[in-house]
Short mmCIF file of C-alpha atoms in Angstrom, two decimals:
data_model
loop_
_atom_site.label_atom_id
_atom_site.label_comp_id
_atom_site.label_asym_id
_atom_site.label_seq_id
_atom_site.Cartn_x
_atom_site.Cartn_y
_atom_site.Cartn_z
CA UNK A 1 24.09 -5.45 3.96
CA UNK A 2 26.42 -1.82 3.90
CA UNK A 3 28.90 -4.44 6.50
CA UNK A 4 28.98 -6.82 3.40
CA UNK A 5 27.10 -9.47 5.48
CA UNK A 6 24.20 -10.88 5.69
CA UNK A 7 22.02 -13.75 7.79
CA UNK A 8 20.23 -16.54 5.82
CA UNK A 9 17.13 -17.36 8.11
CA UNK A 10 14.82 -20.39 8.57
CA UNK A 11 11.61 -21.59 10.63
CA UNK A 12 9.50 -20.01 12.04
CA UNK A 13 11.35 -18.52 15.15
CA UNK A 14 13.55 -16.46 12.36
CA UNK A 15 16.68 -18.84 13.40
CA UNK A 16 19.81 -17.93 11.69
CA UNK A 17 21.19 -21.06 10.40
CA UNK A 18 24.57 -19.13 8.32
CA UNK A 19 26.21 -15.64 7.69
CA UNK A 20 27.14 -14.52 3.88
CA UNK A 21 30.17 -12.03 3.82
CA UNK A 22 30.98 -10.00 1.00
CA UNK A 23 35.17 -9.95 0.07
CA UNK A 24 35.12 -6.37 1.51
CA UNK A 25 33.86 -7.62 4.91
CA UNK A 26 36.22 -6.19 7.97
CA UNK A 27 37.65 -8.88 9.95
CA UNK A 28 36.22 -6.72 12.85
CA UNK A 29 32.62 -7.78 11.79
CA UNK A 30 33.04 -11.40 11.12
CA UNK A 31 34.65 -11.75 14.78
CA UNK A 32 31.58 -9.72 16.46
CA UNK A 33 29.38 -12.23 14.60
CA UNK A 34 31.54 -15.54 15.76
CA UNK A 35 31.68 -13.62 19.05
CA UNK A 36 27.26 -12.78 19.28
CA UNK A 37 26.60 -16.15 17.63
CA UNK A 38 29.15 -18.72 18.36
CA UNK A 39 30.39 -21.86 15.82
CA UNK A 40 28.24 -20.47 13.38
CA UNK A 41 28.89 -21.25 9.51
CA UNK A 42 30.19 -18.13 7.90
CA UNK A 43 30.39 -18.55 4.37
CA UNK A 44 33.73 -17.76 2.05
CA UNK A 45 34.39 -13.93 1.25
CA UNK A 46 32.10 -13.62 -2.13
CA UNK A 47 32.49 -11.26 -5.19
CA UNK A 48 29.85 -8.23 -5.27
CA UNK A 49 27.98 -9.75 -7.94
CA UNK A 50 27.57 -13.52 -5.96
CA UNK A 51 26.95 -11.60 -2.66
CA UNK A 52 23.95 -9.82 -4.37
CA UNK A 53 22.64 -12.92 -5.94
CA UNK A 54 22.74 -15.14 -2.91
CA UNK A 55 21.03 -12.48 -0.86
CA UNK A 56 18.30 -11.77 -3.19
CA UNK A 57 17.56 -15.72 -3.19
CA UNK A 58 17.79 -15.68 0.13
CA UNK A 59 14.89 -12.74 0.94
CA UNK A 60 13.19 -13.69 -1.82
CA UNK A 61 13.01 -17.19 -0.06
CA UNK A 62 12.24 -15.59 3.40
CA UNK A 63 9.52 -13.66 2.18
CA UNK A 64 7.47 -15.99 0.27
CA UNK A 65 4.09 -17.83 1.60
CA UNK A 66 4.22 -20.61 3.16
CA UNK A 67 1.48 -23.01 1.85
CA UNK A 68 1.32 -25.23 4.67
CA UNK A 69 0.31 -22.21 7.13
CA UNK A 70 -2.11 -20.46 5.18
CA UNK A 71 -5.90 -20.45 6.41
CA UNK A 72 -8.98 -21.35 4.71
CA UNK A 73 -11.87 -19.22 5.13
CA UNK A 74 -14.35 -21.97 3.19
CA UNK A 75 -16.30 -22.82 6.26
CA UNK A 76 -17.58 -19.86 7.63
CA UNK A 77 -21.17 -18.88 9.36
CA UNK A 78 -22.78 -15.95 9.50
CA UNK A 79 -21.28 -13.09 11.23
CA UNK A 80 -24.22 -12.38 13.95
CA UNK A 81 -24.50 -16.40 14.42
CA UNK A 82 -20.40 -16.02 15.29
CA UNK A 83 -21.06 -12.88 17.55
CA UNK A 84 -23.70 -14.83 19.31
CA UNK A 85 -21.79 -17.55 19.92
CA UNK A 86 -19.12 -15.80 20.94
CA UNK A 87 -21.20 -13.75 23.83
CA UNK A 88 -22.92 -16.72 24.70
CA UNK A 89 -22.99 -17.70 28.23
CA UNK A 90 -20.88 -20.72 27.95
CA UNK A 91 -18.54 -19.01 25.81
CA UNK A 92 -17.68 -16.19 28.84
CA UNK A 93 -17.40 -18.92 31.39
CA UNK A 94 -14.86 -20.97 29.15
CA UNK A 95 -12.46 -18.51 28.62
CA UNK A 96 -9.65 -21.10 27.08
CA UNK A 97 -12.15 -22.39 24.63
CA UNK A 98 -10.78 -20.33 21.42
CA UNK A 99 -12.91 -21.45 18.90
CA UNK A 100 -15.60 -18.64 19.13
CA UNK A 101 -13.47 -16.31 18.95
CA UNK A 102 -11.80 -17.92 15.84
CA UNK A 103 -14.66 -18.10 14.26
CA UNK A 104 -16.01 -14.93 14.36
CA UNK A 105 -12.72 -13.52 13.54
CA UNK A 106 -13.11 -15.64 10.33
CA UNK A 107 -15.95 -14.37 9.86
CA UNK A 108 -15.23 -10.84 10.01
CA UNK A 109 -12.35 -11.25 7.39
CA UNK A 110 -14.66 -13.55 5.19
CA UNK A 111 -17.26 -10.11 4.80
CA UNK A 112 -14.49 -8.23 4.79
CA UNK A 113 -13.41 -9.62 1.41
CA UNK A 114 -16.72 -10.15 0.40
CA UNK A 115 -17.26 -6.52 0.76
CA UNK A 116 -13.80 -5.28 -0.75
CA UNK A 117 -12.63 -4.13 2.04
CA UNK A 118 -9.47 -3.14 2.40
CA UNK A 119 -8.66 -2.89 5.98
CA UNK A 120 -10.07 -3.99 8.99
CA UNK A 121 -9.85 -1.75 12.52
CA UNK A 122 -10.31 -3.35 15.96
CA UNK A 123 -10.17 -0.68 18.28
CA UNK A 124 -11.21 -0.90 21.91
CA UNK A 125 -12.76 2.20 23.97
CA UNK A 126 -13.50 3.05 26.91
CA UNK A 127 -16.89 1.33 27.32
CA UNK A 128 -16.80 -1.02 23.89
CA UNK A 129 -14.85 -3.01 21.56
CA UNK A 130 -15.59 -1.36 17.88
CA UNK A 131 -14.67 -3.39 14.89
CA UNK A 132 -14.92 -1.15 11.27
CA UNK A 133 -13.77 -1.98 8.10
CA UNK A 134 -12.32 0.10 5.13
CA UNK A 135 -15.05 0.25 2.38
CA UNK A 136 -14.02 2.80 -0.97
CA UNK A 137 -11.90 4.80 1.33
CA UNK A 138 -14.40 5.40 4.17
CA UNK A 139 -14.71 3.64 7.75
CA UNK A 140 -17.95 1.62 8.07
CA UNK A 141 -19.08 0.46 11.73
CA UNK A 142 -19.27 -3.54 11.35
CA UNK A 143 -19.81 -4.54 14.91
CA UNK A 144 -19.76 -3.19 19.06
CA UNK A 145 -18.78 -5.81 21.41
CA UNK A 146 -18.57 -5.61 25.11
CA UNK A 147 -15.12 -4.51 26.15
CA UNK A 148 -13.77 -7.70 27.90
CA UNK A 149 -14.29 -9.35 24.57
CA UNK A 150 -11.61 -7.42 23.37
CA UNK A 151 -8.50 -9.87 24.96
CA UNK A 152 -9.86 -12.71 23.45
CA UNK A 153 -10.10 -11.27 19.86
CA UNK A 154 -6.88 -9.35 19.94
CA UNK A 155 -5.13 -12.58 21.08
CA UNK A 156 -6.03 -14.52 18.41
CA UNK A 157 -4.90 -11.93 15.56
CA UNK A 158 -1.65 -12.30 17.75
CA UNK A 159 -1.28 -15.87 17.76
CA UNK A 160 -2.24 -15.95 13.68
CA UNK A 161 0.52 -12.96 13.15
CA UNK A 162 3.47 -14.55 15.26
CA UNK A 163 3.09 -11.67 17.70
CA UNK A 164 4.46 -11.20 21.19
CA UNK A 165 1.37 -12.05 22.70
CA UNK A 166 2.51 -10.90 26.44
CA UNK A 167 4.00 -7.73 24.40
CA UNK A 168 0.98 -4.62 25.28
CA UNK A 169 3.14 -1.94 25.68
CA UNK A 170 4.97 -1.30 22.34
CA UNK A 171 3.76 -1.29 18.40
CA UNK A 172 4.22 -5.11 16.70
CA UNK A 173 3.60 -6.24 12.93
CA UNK A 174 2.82 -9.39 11.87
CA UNK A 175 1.72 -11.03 9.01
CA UNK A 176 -0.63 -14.52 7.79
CA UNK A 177 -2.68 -15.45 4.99
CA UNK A 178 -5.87 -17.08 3.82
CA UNK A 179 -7.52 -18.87 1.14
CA UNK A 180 -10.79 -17.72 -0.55
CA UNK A 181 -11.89 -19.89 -2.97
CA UNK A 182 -8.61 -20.20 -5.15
CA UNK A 183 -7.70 -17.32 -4.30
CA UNK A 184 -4.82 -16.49 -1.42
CA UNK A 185 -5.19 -13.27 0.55
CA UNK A 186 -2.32 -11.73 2.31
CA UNK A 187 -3.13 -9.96 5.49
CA UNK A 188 -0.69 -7.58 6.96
CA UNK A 189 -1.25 -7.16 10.91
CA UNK A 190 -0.38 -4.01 12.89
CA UNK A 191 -0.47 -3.88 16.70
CA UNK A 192 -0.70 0.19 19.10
CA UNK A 193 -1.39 0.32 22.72
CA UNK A 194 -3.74 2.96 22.94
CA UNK A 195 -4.79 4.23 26.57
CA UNK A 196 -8.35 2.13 25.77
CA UNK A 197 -6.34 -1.11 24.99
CA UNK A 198 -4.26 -2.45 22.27
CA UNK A 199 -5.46 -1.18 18.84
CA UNK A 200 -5.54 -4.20 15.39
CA UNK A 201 -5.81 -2.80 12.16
CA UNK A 202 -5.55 -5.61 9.05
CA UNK A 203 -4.82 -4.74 6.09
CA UNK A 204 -6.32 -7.03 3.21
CA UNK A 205 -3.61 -7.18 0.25
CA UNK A 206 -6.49 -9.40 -1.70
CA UNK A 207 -9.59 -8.86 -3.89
CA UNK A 208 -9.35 -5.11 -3.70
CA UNK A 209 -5.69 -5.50 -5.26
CA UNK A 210 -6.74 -7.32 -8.16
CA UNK A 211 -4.23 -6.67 -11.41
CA UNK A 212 -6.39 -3.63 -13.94
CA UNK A 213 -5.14 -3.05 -17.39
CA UNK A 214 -4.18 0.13 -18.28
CA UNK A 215 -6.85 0.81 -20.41
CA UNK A 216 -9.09 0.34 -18.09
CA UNK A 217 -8.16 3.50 -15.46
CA UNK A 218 -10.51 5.62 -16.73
CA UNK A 219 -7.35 7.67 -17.80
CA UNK A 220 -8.65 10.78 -20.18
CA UNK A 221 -7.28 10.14 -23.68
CA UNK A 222 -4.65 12.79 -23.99
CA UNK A 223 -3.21 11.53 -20.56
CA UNK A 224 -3.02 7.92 -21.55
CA UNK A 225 -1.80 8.51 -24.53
CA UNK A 226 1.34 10.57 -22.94
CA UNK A 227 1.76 7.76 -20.21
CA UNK A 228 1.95 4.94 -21.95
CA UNK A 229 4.60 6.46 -24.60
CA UNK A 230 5.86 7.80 -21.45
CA UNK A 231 6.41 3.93 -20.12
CA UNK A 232 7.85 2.49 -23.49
CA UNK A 233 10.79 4.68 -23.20
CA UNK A 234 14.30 3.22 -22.46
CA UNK A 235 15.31 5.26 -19.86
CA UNK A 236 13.89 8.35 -17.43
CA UNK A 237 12.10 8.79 -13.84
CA UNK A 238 7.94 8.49 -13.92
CA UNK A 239 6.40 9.28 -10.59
CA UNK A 240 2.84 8.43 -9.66
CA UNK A 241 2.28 10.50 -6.63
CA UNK A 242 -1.05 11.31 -4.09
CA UNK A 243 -2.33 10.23 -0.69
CA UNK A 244 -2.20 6.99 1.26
CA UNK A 245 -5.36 4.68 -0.89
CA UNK A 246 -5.28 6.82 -4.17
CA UNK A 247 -4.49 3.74 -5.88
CA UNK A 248 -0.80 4.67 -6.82
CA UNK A 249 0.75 1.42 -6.62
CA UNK A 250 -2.33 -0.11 -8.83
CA UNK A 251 -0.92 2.13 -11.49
CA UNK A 252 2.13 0.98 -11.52
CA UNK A 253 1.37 -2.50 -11.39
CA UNK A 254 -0.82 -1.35 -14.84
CA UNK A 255 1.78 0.11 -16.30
CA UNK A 256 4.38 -2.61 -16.05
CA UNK A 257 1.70 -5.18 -17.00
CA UNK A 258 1.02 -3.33 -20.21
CA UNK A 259 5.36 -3.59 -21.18
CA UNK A 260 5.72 -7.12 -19.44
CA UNK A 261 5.59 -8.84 -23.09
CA UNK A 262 8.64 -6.59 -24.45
CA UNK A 263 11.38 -9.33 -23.99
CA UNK A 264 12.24 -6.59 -21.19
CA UNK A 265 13.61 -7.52 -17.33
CA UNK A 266 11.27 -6.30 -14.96
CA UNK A 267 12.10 -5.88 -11.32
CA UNK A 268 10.66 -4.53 -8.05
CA UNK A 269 11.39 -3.75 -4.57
CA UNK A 270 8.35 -3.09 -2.59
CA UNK A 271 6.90 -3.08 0.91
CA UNK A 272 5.36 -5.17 0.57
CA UNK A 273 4.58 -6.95 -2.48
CA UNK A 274 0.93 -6.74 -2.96
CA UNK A 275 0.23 -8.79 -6.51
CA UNK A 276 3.14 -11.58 -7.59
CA UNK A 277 3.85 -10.93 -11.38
CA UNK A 278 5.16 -14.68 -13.39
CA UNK A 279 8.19 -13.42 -14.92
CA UNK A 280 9.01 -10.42 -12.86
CA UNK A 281 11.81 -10.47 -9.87
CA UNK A 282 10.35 -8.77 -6.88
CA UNK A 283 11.40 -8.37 -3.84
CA UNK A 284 10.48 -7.46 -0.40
CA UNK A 285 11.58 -4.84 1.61
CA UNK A 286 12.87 -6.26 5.12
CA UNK A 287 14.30 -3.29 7.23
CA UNK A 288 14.83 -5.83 10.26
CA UNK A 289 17.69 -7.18 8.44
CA UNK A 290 19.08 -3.65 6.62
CA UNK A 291 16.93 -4.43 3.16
CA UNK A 292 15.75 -1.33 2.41
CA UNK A 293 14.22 0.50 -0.67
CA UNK A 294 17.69 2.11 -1.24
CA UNK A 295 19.86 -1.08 -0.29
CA UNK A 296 17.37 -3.03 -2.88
CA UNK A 297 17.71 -0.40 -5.47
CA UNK A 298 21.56 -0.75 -5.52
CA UNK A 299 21.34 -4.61 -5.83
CA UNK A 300 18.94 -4.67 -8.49
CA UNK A 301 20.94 -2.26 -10.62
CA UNK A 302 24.12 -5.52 -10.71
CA UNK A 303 21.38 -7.52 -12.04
CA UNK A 304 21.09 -6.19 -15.40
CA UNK A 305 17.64 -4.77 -15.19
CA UNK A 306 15.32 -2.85 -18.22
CA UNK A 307 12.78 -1.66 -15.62
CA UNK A 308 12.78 -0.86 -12.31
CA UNK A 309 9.81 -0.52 -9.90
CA UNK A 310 10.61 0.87 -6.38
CA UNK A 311 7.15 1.11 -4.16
CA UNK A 312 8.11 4.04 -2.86
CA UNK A 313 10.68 7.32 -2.68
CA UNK A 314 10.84 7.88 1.30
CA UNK A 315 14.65 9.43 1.66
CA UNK A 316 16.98 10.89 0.05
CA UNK A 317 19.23 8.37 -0.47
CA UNK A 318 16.21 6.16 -2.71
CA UNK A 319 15.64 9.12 -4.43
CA UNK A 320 19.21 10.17 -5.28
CA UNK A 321 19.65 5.99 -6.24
CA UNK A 322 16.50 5.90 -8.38
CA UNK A 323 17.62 9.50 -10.15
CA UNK A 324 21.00 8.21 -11.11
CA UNK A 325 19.65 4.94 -11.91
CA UNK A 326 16.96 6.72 -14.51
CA UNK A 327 20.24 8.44 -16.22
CA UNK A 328 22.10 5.27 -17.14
CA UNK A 329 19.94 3.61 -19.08
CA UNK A 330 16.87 2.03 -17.11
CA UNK A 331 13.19 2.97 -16.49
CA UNK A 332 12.24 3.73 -13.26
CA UNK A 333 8.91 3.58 -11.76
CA UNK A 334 8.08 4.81 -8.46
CA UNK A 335 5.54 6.81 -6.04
CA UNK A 336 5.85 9.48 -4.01
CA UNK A 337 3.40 11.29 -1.23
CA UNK A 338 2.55 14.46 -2.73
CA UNK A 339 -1.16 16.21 -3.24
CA UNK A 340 -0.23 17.23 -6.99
CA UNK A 341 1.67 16.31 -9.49
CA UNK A 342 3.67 19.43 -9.75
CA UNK A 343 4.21 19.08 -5.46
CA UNK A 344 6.48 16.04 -6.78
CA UNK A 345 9.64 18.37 -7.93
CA UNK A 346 9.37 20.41 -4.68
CA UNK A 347 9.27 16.89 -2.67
CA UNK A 348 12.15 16.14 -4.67
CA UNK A 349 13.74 19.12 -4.11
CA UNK A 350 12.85 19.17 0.33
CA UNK A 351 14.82 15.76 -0.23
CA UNK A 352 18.12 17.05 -0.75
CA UNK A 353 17.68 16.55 -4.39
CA UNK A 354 19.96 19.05 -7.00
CA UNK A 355 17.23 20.83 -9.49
CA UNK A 356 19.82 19.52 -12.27
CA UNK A 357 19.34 15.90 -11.17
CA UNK A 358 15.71 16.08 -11.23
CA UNK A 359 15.71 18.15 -14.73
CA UNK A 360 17.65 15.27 -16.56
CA UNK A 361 16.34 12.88 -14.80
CA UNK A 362 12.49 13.22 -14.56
CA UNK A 363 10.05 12.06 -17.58
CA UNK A 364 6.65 12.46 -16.02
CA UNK A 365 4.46 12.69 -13.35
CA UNK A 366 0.86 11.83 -12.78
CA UNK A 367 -1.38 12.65 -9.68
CA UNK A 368 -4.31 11.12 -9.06
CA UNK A 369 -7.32 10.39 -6.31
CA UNK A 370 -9.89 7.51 -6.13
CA UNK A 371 -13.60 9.13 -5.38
CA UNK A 372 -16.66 6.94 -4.38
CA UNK A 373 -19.64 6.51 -7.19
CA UNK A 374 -23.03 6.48 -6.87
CA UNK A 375 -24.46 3.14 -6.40
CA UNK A 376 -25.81 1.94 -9.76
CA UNK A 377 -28.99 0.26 -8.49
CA UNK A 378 -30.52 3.33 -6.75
CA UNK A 379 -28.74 6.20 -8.80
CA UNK A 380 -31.41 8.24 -9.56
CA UNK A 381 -32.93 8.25 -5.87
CA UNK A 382 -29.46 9.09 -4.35
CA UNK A 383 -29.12 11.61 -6.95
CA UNK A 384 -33.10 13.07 -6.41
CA UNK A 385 -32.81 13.24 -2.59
CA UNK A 386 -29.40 14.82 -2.53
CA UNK A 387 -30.46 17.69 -4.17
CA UNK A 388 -33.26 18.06 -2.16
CA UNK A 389 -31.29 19.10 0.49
CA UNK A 390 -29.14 21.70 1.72
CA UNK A 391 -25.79 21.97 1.03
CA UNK A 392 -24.66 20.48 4.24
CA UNK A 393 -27.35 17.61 4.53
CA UNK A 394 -26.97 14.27 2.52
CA UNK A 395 -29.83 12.47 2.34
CA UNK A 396 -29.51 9.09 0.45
CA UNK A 397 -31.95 6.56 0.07
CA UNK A 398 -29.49 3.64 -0.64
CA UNK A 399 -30.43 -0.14 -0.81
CA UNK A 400 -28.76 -3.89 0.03
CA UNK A 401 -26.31 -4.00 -2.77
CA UNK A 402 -24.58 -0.86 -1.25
CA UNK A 403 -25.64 -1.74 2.43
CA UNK A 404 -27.55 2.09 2.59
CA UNK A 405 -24.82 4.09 1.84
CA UNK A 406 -25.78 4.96 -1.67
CA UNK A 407 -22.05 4.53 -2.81
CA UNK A 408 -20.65 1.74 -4.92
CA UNK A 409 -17.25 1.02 -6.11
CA UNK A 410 -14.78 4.24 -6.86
CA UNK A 411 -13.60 5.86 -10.07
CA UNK A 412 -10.12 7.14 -10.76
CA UNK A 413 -9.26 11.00 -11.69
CA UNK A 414 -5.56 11.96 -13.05
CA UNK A 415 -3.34 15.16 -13.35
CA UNK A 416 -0.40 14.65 -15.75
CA UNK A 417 2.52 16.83 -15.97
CA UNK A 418 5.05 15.98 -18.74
CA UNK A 419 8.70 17.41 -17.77
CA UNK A 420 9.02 18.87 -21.31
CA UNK A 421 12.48 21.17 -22.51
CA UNK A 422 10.78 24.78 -21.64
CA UNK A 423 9.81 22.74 -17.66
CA UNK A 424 13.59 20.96 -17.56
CA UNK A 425 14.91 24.42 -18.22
CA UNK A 426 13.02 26.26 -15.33
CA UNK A 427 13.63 23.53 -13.07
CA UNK A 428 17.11 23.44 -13.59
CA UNK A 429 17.36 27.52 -13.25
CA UNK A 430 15.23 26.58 -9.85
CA UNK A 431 12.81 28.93 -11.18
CA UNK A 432 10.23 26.65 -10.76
CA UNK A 433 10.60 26.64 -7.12
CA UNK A 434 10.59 30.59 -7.33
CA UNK A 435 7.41 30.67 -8.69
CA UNK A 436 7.94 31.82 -12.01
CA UNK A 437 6.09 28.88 -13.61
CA UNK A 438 2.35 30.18 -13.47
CA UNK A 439 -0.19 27.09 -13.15
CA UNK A 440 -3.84 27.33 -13.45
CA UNK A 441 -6.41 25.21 -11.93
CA UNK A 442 -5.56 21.87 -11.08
CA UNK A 443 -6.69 19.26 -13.77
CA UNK A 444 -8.21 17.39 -10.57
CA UNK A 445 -10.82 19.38 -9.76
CA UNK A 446 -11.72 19.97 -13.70
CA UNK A 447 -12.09 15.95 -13.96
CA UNK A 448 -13.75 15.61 -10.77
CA UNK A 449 -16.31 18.67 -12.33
CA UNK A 450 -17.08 16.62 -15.49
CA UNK A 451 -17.81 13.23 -12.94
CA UNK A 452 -20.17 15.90 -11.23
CA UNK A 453 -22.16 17.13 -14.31
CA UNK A 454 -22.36 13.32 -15.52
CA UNK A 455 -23.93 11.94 -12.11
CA UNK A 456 -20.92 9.98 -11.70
CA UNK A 457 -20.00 11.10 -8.40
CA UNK A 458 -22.19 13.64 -5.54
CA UNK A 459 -20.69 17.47 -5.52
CA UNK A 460 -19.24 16.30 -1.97
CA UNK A 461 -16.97 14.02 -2.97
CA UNK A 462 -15.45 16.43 -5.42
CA UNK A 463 -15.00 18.94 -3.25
CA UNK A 464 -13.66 16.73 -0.92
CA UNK A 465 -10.60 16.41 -2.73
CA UNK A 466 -10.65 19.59 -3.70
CA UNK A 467 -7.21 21.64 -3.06
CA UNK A 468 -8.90 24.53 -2.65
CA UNK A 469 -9.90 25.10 1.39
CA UNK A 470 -12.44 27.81 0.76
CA UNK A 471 -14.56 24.45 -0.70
CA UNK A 472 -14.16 22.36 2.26
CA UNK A 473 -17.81 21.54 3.62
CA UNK A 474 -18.58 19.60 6.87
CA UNK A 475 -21.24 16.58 5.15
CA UNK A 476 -23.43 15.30 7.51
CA UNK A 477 -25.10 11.97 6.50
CA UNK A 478 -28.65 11.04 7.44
CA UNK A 479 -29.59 7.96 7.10
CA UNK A 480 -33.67 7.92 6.65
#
């Protein structure tokens, strides 16, 4: 891509059937490629604008689902049925035969989904082979197989991914899908060699990632109000910023639902695309062949865009893009990894980013954390027998529809900082940064207070999240 050239692949084995050079292409790199490659086609020198087009076609192309290799997960049996079948005696002695060990992987991502889920951990010890999934942000033990098991399973995700299946010693990603119903589930695959054995974790872009409207966020009133005027402006940088699985990008996705009926052009470059918009250009991120965030931003600014969404600010260079982008007319959308939303200027600003730049450039920025609800079917138990305890024993009764855990489903909490004139000014002056902007306490912990005192959520889970580490408890659960 910054050579002016680019590779258009096909099949499965990633073959590169022809080259795309940009008119600014050296003659140096076009004879490397004929040298590397041989009599391959090498199309004529294009303008900047056809260059950008073809290549966006082009990954666009390479990163959609193929329909003829995605998976159907209608035929399933139960889970301990596949684990017995699996372990049964037959099944050790035939080690070729795969199909226990496709089933109960099927299996595994069939409750997976069933259970929302969101990622599913395969991870081999020293004496087992654990398999956990992802439920509302906490690890739940599924099953604990034998160890020598472990080959068998691991293979299999392999073979599904189009991973190096001989490859132990270094990290591999991978990719396949499944159906559900009418529903198609994108599974992202992730490969470590630990010093127990290779290490799987999925992660499930499906049912979990389902599209929310706005409205529905459990925003407080004053903050949705300020966001969505916030998102209806021409022009201007909003950041939705917190930890990995706070639900950032599902805000985003929320917000450009609720302005997708403007008569505006929408676009995206993610990684990776977790719900496909009608209507909306998005692309995927593919660092393997030089596409990333910032190389996408540029592009997408010679398409004429209204709205930009980039998944994430990582370097400099996509922040600096996205900044000057913001100034010349579009809306840009993005996340960040900061605790709070005022951490998002300094983040900005241990980027390489001028306080000027950000001051001009920024709108908004909104914080927020997911934290797990009581279960509504046994509520008032959890609720009784927690505070019959001590503050470092949970005791929760639980039942089937939240498999004993007494949590069910999470709820949303929001800090929003609007980059107003007196804020541009001290930001700008880099007085912000010297502390001369006194805060109070975080708007976090007040709306994870009022989910407290309603019974929405146990004191734990607020604290949990709490910024201040003189609250930090160690929670033991007990399981009666």
């Amino acid at each position: 891509m910054r050579l002016g050239i680019a590779p258009e692949i096909i099949g499965d084995d990633e073959k590169i059937q022809k080259f795309y050079i940009r008119d600014d292409c050296s003659s140096e790199t076009i004879s490397d490629v004929r040298r590397h490659y041989g009599d391959i086609e090498i199309s004529k020198p294009l303008s900047n604008n056809e260059f950008d087009r073809i290549v966006q076609k082009v990954f666009n192309k390479n990163s959609s689902i193929n329909k003829n290799e995605i998976l159907s997960l209608e035929k399933i049996i139960p889970i301990n049925e596949a684990k017995e079948t699996l372990l049964s005696k037959t099944s050790i002695e035939s080690k070729d035969d795969d199909a226990p060990a496709i089933q109960l992987l099927n299996s595994i991502v069939a409750q997976a989904l069933a259970k929302n889920a969101s990622d599913i951990h395969f991870e081999p010890s020293d004496e087992t082979f654990d398999i956990k999934m992802r439920i509302d942000g906490n690890i739940v033990n599924l099953l604990s197989l034998q160890l020598d098991i472990a080959p068998r399973i691991i293979s299999r995700i392999k073979i599904l991914g189009k991973i190096n299946i001989s490859e132990r010693r270094l990290p591999q990603d991978g990719r396949v899908s499944f159906t559900m119903g009418n529903q198609v589930v994108d599974v992202r695959i992730s490969t470590l060699p630990t010093g127990s054995g290779e290490r799987v974790v999925l992660r499930l872009l499906g049912k979990q990632n389902q599209l929310i409207e706005l409205k529905k966020l459990n925003m407080p009133s004053e903050i949705f109000k300020s966001f969505q005027e916030d998102i209806n402006k021409p022009h201007g940088l909003i950041l939705v910023t917190g930890p990995t699985g706070s639900g950032k990008t599902t805000t985003l996705y929320s917000a450009i639902n609720d302005i997708s009926n403007l008569g505006l052009n929408i676009m995206t470059i993610e990684d990776p695309i977790e719900i496909r918009f009608p209507g909306i250009s998005q692309t995927q991120v593919n660092t393997k062949w030089g596409l990333g965030f910032a190389e996408g931003l540029k592009a997408i600014l010679r398409q004429d865009p209204d709205v930009i969404m980039v998944g994430e600010i990582r370097d400099k260079e996509t922040a600096s893009v996205a900044l000057r982008a913001s100034m010349t007319g579009h809306l840009v959308l993005s996340t960040l990894h900061t605790n709070t939303s005022l951490g998002a200027i300094g983040r900005l600003r241990d980027l390489g980013i001028d306080p000027y730049l950000i001051s001009s450039s920024l709108n908004s920025v909104i914080a927020q954390r997911l934290l797990r609800k009581y279960c509504n079917y046994c509520k008032e138990l959890s609720i009784k027998a927690g505070s019959q305890t001590s503050n470092k024993i949970i005791r929760f009764s639980g039942c089937s529809n939240c498999d004993n855990t007494g949590f069910q489903g999470r709820i949303a909490i929001f800090d929003y900082l609007k980059i107003d004139n007196n804020l541009r000014s001290k930001i700008s002056k880099n007085e912000f940064l010297n502390n001369s902007f006194d805060i109070k306490k975080n708007t976090l912990e007040i709306e994870a207070e009022k989910l407290v005192a309603g019974n929405i959520i146990p004191k734990f889970e607020a604290v949990r999240m709490s910024l201040n580490t003189d609250n930090q408890w160690k929670i033991f659960f007990i399981r009666e």
